[in-house]
XYZ file of C-alpha atoms in Angstrom:
587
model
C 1.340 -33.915 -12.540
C 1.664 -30.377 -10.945
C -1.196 -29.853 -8.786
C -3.262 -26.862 -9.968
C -4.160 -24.503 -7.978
C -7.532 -22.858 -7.515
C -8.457 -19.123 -7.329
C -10.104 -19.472 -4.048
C -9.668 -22.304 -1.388
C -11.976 -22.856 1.849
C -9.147 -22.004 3.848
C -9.818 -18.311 2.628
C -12.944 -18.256 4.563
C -10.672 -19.066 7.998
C -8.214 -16.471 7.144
C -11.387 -13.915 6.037
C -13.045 -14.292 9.471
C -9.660 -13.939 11.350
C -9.347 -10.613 9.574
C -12.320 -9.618 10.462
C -11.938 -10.133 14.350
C -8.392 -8.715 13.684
C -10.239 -5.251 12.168
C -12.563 -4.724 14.712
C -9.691 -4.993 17.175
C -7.765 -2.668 15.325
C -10.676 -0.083 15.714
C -10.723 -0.100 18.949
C -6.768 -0.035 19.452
C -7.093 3.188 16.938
C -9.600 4.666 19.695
C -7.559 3.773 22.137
C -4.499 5.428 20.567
C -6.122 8.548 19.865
C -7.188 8.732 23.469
C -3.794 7.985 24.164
C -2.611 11.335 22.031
C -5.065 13.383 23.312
C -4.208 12.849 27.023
C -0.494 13.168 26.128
C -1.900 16.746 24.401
C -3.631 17.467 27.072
C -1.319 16.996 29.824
C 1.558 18.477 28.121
C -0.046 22.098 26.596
C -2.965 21.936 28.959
C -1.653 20.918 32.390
C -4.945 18.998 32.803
C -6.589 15.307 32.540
C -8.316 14.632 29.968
C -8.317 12.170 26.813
C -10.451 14.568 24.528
C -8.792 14.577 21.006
C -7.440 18.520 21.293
C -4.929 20.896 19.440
C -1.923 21.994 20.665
C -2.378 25.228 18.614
C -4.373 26.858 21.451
C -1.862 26.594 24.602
C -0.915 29.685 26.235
C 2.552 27.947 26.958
C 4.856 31.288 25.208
C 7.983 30.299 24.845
C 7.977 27.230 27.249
C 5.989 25.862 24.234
C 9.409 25.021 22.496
C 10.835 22.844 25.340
C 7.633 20.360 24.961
C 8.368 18.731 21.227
C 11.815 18.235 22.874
C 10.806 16.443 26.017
C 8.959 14.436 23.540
C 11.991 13.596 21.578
C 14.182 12.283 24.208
C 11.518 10.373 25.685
C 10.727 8.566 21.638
C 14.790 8.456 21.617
C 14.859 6.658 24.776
C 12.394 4.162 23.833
C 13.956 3.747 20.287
C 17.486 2.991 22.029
C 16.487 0.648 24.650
C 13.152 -0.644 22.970
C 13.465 -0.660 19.745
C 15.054 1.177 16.900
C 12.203 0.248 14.857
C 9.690 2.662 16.357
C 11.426 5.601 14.339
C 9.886 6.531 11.397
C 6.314 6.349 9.996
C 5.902 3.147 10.107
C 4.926 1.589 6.498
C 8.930 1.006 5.055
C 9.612 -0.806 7.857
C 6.479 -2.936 7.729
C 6.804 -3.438 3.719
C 10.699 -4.416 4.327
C 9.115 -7.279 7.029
C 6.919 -8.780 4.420
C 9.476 -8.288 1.632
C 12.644 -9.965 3.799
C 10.513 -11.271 7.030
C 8.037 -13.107 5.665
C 5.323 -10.669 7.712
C 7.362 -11.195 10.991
C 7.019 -8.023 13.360
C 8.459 -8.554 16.851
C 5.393 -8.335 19.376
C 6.933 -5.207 21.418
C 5.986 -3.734 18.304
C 2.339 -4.112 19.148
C 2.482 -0.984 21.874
C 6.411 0.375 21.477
C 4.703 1.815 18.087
C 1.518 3.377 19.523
C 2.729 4.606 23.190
C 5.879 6.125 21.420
C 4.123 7.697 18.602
C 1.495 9.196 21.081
C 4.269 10.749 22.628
C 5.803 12.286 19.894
C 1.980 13.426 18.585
C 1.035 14.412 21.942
C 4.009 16.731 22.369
C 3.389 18.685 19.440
C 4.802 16.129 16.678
C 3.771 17.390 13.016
C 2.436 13.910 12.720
C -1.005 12.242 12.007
C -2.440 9.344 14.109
C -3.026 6.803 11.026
C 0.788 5.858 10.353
C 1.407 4.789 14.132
C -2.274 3.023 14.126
C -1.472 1.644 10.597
C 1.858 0.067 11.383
C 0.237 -1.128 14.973
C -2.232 -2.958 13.185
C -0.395 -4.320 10.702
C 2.152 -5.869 13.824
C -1.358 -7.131 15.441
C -2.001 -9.178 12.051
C 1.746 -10.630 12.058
C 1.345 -11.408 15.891
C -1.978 -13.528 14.875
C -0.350 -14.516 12.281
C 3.196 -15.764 14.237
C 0.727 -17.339 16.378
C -1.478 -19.199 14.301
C -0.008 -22.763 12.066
C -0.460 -19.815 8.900
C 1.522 -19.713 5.707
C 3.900 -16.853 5.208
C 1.461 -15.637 2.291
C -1.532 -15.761 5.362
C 0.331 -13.614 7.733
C 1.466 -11.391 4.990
C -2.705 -10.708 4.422
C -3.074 -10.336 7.887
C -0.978 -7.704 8.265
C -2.153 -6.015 5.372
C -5.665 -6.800 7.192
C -4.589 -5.208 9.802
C -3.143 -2.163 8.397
C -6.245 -1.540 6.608
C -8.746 -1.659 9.104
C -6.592 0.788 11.027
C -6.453 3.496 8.279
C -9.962 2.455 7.685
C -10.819 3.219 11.584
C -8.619 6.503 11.571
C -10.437 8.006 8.277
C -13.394 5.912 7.650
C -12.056 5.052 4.214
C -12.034 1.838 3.708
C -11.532 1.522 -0.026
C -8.870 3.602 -0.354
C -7.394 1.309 2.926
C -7.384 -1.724 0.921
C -6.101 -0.051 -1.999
C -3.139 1.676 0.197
C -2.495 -2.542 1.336
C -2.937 -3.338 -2.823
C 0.045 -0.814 -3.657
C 2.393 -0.561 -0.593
C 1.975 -3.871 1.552
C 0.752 -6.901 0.159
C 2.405 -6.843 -3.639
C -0.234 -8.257 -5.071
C -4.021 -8.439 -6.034
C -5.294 -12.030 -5.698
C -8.443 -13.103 -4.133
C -7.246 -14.914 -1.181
C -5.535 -11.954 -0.007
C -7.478 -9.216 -1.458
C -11.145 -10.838 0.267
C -9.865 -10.396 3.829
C -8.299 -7.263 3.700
C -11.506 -5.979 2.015
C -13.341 -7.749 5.134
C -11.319 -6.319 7.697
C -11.424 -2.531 6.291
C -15.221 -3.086 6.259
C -15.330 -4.101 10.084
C -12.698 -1.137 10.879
C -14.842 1.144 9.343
C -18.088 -0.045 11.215
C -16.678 -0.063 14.380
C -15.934 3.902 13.971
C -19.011 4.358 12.239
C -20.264 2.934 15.734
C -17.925 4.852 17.924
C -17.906 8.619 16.185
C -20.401 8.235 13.386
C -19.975 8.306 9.292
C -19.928 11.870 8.716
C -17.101 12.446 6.341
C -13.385 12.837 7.803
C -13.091 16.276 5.958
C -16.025 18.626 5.803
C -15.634 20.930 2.544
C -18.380 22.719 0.767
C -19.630 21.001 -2.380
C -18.120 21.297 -5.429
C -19.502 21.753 -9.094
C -18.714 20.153 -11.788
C -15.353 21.352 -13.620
C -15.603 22.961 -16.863
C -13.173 22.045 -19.543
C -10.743 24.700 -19.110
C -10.993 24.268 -15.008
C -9.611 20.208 -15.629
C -6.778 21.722 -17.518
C -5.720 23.613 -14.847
C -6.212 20.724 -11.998
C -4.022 18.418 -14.426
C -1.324 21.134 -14.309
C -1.773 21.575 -10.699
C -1.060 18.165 -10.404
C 1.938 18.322 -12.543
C 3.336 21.229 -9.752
C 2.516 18.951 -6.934
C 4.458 16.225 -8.208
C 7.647 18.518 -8.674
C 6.657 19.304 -5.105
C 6.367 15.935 -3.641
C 9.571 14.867 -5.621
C 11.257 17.952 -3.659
C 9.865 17.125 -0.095
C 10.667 13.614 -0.570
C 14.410 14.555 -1.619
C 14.598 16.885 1.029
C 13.555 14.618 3.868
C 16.365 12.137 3.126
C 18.790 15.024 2.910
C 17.342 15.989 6.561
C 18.118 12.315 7.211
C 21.392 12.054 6.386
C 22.535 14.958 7.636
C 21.472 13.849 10.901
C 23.911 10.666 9.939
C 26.775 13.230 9.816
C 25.932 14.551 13.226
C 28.566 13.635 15.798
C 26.524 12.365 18.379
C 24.406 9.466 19.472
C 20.981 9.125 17.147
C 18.721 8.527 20.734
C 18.939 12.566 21.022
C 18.311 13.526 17.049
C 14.683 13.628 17.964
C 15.258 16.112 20.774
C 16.980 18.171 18.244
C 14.014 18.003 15.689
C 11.919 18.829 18.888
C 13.856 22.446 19.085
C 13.049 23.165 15.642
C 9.143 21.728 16.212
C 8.893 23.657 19.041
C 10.338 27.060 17.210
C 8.222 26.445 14.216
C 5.393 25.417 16.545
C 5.785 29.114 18.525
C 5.786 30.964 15.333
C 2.378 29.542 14.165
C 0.678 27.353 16.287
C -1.592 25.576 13.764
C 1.771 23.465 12.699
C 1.716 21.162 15.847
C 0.307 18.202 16.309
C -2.122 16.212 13.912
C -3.416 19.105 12.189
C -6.755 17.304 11.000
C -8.576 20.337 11.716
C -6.238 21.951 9.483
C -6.822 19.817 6.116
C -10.441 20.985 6.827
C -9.607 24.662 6.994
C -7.919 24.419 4.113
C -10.547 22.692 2.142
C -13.404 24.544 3.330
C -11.427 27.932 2.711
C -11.662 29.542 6.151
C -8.075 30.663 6.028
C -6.639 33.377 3.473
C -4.003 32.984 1.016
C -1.045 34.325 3.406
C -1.848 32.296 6.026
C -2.235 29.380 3.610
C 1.157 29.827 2.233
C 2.694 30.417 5.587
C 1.186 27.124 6.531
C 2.398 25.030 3.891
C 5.894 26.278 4.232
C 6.618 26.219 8.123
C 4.443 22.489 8.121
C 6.900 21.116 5.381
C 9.702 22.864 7.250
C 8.698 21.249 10.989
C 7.544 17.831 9.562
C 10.687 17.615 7.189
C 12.556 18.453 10.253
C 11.018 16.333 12.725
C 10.574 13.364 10.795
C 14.780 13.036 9.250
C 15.388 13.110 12.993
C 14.151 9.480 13.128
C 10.897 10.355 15.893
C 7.989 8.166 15.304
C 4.770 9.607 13.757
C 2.942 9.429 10.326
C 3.480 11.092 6.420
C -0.232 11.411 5.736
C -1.987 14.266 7.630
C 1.483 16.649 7.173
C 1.244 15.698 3.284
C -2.392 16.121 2.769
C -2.039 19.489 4.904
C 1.065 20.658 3.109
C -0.492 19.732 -0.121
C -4.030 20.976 0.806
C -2.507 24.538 1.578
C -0.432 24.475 -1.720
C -3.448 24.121 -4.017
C -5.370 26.285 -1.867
C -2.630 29.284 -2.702
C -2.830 28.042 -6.454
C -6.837 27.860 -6.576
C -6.831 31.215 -4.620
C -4.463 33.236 -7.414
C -6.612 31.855 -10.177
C -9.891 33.005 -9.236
C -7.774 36.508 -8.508
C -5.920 36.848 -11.886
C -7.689 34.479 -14.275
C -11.338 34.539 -13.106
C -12.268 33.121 -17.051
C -11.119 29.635 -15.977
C -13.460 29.081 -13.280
C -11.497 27.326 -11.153
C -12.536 26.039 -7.607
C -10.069 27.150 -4.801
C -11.873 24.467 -2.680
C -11.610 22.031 -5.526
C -7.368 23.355 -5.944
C -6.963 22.183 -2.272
C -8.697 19.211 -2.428
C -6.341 17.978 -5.904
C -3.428 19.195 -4.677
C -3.510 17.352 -1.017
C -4.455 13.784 -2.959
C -1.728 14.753 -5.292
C 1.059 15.685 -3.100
C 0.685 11.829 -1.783
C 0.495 10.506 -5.427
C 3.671 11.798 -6.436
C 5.478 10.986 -3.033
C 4.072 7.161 -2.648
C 2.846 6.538 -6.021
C -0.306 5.150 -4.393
C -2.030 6.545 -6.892
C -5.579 4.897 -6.541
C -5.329 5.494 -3.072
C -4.922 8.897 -3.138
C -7.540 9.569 -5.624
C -10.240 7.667 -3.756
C -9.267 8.776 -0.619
C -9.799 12.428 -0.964
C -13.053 11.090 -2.578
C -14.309 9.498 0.821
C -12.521 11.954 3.209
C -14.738 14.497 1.884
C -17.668 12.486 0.122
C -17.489 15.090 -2.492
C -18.591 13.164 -6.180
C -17.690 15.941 -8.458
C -13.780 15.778 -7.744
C -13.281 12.310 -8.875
C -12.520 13.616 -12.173
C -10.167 16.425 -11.517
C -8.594 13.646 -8.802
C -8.000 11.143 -11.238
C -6.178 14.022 -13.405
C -4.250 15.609 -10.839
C -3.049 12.690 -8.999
C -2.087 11.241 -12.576
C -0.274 14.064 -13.654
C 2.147 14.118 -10.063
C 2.228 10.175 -10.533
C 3.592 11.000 -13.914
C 6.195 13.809 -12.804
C 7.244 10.921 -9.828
C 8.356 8.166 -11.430
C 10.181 10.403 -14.233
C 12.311 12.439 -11.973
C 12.529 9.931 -8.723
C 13.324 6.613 -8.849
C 12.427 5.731 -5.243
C 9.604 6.805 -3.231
C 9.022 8.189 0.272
C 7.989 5.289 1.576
C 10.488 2.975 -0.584
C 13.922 5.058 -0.697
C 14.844 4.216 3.309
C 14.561 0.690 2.833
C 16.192 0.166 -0.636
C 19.370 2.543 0.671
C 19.446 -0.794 2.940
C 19.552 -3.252 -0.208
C 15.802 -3.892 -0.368
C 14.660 -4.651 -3.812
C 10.526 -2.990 -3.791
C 8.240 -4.310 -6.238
C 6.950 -1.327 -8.407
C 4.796 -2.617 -10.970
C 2.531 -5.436 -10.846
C 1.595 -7.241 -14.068
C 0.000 -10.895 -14.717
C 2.884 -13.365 -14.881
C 3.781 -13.831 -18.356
C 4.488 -17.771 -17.561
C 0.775 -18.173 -17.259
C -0.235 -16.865 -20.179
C 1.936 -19.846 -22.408
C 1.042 -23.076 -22.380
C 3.609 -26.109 -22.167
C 2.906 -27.141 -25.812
C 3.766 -23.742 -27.131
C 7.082 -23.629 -25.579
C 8.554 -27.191 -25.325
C 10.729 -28.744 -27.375
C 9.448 -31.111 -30.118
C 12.323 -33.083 -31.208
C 12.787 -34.880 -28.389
C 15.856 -37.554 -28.609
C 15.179 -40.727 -26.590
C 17.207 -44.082 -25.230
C 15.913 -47.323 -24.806
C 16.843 -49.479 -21.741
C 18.009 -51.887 -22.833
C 20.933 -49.754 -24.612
C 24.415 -50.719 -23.039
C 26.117 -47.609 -21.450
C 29.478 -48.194 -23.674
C 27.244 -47.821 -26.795
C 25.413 -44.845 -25.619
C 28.882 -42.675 -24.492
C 30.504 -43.861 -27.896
C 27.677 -42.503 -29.050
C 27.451 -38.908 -26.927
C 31.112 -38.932 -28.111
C 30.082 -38.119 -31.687
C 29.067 -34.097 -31.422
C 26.102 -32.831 -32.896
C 23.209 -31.391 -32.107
C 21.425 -34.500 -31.195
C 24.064 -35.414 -28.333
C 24.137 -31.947 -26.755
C 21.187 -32.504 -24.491
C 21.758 -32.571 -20.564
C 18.787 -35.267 -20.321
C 17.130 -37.965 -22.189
C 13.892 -39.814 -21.725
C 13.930 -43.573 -21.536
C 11.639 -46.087 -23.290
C 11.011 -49.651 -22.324
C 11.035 -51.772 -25.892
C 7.465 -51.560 -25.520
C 7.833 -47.784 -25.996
C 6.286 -46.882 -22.460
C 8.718 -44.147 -20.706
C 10.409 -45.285 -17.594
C 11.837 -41.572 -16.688
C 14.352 -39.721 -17.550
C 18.873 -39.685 -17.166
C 21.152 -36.883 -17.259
C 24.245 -36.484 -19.229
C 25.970 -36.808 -15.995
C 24.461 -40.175 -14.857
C 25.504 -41.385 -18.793
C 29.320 -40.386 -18.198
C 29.588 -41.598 -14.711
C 32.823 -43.504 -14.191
C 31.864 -45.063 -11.271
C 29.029 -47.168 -13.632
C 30.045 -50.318 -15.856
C 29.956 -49.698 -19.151
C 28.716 -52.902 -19.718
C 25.125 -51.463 -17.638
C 21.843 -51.019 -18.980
C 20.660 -46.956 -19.406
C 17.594 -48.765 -17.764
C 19.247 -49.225 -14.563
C 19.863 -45.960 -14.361
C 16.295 -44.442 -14.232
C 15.894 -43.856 -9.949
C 12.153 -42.775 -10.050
C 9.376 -42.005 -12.386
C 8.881 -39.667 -14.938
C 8.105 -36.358 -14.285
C 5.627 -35.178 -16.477
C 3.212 -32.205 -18.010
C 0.523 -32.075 -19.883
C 0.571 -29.668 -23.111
C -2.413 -27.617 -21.734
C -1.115 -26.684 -18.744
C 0.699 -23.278 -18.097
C 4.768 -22.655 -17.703
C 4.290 -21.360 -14.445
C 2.623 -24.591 -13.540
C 5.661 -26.342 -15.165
C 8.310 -23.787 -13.382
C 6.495 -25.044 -9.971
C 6.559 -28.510 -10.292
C 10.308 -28.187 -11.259
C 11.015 -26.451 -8.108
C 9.360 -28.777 -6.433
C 10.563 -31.791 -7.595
C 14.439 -30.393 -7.931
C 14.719 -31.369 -11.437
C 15.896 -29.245 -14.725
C 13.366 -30.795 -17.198
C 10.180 -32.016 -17.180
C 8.466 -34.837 -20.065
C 5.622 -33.037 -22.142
C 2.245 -35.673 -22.184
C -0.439 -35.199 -25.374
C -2.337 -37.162 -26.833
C -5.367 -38.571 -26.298
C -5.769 -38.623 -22.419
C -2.537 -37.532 -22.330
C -0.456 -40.641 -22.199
C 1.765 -39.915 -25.472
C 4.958 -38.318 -25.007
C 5.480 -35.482 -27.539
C 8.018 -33.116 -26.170
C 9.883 -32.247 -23.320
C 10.482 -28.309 -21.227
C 13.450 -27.619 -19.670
C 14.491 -24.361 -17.674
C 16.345 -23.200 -21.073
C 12.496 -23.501 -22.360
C 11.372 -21.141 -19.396
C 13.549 -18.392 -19.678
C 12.676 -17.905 -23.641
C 9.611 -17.947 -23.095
C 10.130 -14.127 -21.611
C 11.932 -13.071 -24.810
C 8.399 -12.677 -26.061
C 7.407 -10.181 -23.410
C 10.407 -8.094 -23.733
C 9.881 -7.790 -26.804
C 7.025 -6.241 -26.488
C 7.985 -3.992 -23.885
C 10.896 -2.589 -25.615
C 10.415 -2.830 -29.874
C 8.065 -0.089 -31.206
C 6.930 -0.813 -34.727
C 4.074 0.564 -36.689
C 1.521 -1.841 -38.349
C -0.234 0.437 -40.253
C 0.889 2.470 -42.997
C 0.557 6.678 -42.970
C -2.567 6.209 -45.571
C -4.201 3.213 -43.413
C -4.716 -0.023 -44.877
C -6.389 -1.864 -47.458
């Protein structure tokens, strides 16, 4: 019988209490790294020592200010051509393609190429934020621990996730929306024995910076009201915008990519070249280098006007775009949330000016549109909505959240097919999971699907009587496999068409001779995706269907044919619209 598993295990508890060493480790790595960025920062626009988090946007560099994002990029380059070529990008496709491909197998230079390089590229005036670098660093520290530990793939695959989570958690001090960003981009799933030590880790990222820099809220906004009817309206159609927008800035990164492709030179000095247009872009208006954090509060808290808003969003989309399609190494989330931020901020802005009868909340605009923007690009769309919710700690916008990052999840997955964080690695033949639904092979039970009419052979039949009797075609002698009875009607196990028409056997042998090894067998109450396991298992095509009282009667039998119909049920109901009741109801 096909062992059944069990939601939770005590091995759980092992893999739990690794992740939650693994997240406070992560914290401290995330401190580390933003040390690390800030003395970068500090030594490049600054000339001084010093590992004080600080903006670029105050230098007095001029127009040497442009040759720092490209020392930056030939230094990432370097590192990407003789370290490697994996530190480019942002990080999370490259991790999802390891657990999808890998099984959760990150080469250890990961562990510091990632960070040091990504500091670099930060540090020198990178439109990037800190948690993509610290999110894919932690999620190589869980795959280390987990390459090093006697783990099963599935293990190491939740601590990476574990990993990544407590490092977004320790960047942002969001921990729910962490494990949710693991739930929809890393781990594939949502079972217990993954989804308990993830949680766990996230928890002890979090404390650790709650520890460190204390639990005031990653975003300071002033509080916002309650939305009147008419105000919701208009967040749900901001949100509609924002996901034509984040279907545009996703398109038009991977057009920046590949026309770096085209480019006739080696790909070690793209990110020099995105460093020229950084740096330009970065003289122009200062506020678009670096992490930008203090930006997305700005925004929020609407200490900037609407010009300057609008300028902002344009020449941050226009440097990140840039920068990022060049293949440096930083993170999507801060540029998003600040290119998003600033959007609704311009939107929220003209409504109060021109339509002051909706009532609508500039700060409440901003706050939408920068969870939206990352809805419609990532489709993490619980995510996004509860991580503007504990960025800012502001109640009141759950509701015009849940509509506005709704609305630009709606917009995605019409108009794109792929996602920001999926399109890089399915261009490379990577199949991404996209929806996750309960497997419909648990929810049908053996008896419901297996055969009834089962056709048997005794063993004590003669082979030449059996094959004159296959010879005869009907539907009866179509089978590939047929269970065997002793004369006392107890089932020896079960021979295949092939082993029947063997020439190499006498035909003068007994079909009881035949049988190599027990039965296989299933009880009717178990599940088909119990059946389809022990099948793998076990190698075979068929398995013998027990009932009965204590299940020792044979009363059917499943075979892989059995398996696959069982799915014509559930697309059926995917794809056949019917109605059931009439225009006038029913009786």
């Amino acid at each position: 019988m096909p062992r059944q598993f069990r939601p939770l295990e005590l091995r759980v508890a092992w893999i739990a209490a690794l992740a939650m060493a693994l997240g406070g480790l992560v914290a401290l790595v995330a401190r580390a790294l933003t040390a690390l960025i800030g003395l970068v920062t500090n030594l490049a626009f600054y000339g001084r020592v010093s590992t004080e988090f600080s903006s670029p946007a105050g230098n007095h560099l001029g127009l040497w200010v442009i040759v720092v994002p490209v020392v930056g990029g030939l230094i990432v380059g370097a590192m990407a051509r003789w370290g490697s070529r994996a530190i480019r990008g942002h990080g999370i496709p490259e991790a999802m393609e390891q657990v999808l491909l890998n099984e959760s197998r990150i080469p250890p230079r990961m562990t510091w190429l990632k960070p040091v390089s990504s500091a670099i590229a930060i540090g020198t005036g990178g439109p990037f934020g800190a948690e993509g670098p610290i999110i894919a660093t932690g999620g190589a520290l869980g795959s280390l621990l987990g390459q090093f530990l006697h783990v099963t793939a599935d293990e190491r695959k939740t601590l990476l996730a574990a990993g990544a989570a407590a490092g977004m958690a320790a960047v942002f001090s969001a921990p729910i929306s962490s494990v949710l960003l693991a739930l929809e981009l890393l781990l594939f799933e949502r079972r217990a024995r993954s989804l308990i030590p993830v949680a766990l880790a996230a928890a002890v990222g979090t404390g650790v910076r709650y520890v460190l820099e204390g639990n005031e809220p990653m975003f300071a906004m002033p509080a916002v009201t309650a939305p009147t009817l008419a105000a919701l309206a208009v967040y749900m159609a901001m949100g509609l915008l924002t996901g034509v927008a984040s279907v545009g800035i996703t398109k038009l990164t991977y057009a920046i990519e590949d026309a770096f492709e085209k480019l006739p030179i080696h790909w070690m000095w793209w990110p020099a070249l995105g460093g020229v247009v950084v740096g330009v872009v970065g003289y122009v208006m200062p506020a678009t280098l670096g992490v930008g954090y203090t930006n997305i509060s700005t925004v929020l808290s609407g200490q900037i006007g609407m010009a300057a808003m609008l300028s902002l969003c344009l020449l941050k989309l226009v440097s990140w775009s840039v920068s990022l399609g060049s293949g440096t190494s930083g993170g999507t989330l801060a540029p998003m949330f600040t290119i998003g931020g600033a959007m609704g901020g311009v939107m929220g802005a003209a409504c109060v000016a021109w339509l002051p009868g909706l009532h609508v909340d500039p700060h409440m605009a901003a706050l939408v549109c920068m969870a939206a923007i990352f809805a419609g690009a990532s489709r993490a769309f619980l995510t996004s909505v509860v991580f503007a919710f504990e960025t800012t700690q502001q109640t009141q916008g759950l509701l015009p959240l849940l509509a506005g990052c709704a609305a630009a999840y709606l917009v995605s997955g019409l108009l794109m097919r792929h996602t920001i964080m999926t399109e890089k690695i399915a261009r490379r033949g990577v199949h991404v999971p996209s929806e996750y639904a309960a497997d419909h092979l648990e929810r049908i039970s053996v008896g419901d699907a297996c055969s009834r009419d089962v056709v048997t052979l005794h063993a004590s039949q003669s082979l030449g009587e059996v094959r004159d009797w296959l010879g005869h075609d009907s539907a009866k002698t179509r089978h590939q496999g047929f269970p065997v009875l002793a004369d006392d009607g107890r089932l020896l196990g079960v021979v295949t068409r092939r082993d029947l028409l063997n020439a190499n056997t006498s035909a003068d042998a007994l079909v009881g001779s035949l049988v190599r090894r027990p039965p296989l067998v299933v009880r009717e109450t178990h599940t088909l995706r119990e059946a389809a396991d022990h099948m793998v298992e076990a190698d075979v095509g068929r398995l013998v269907v027990m009932g009965g009282e204590g299940g020792t009667r044979m009363v059917g039998i499943i075979t892989r044919g059995d398996l696959l119909a069982a799915h014509a049920r559930r697309l059926r109901e995917a794809r056949e619209a019917s109605r059931h009741l009439g225009r006038k109801g029913a009786a």
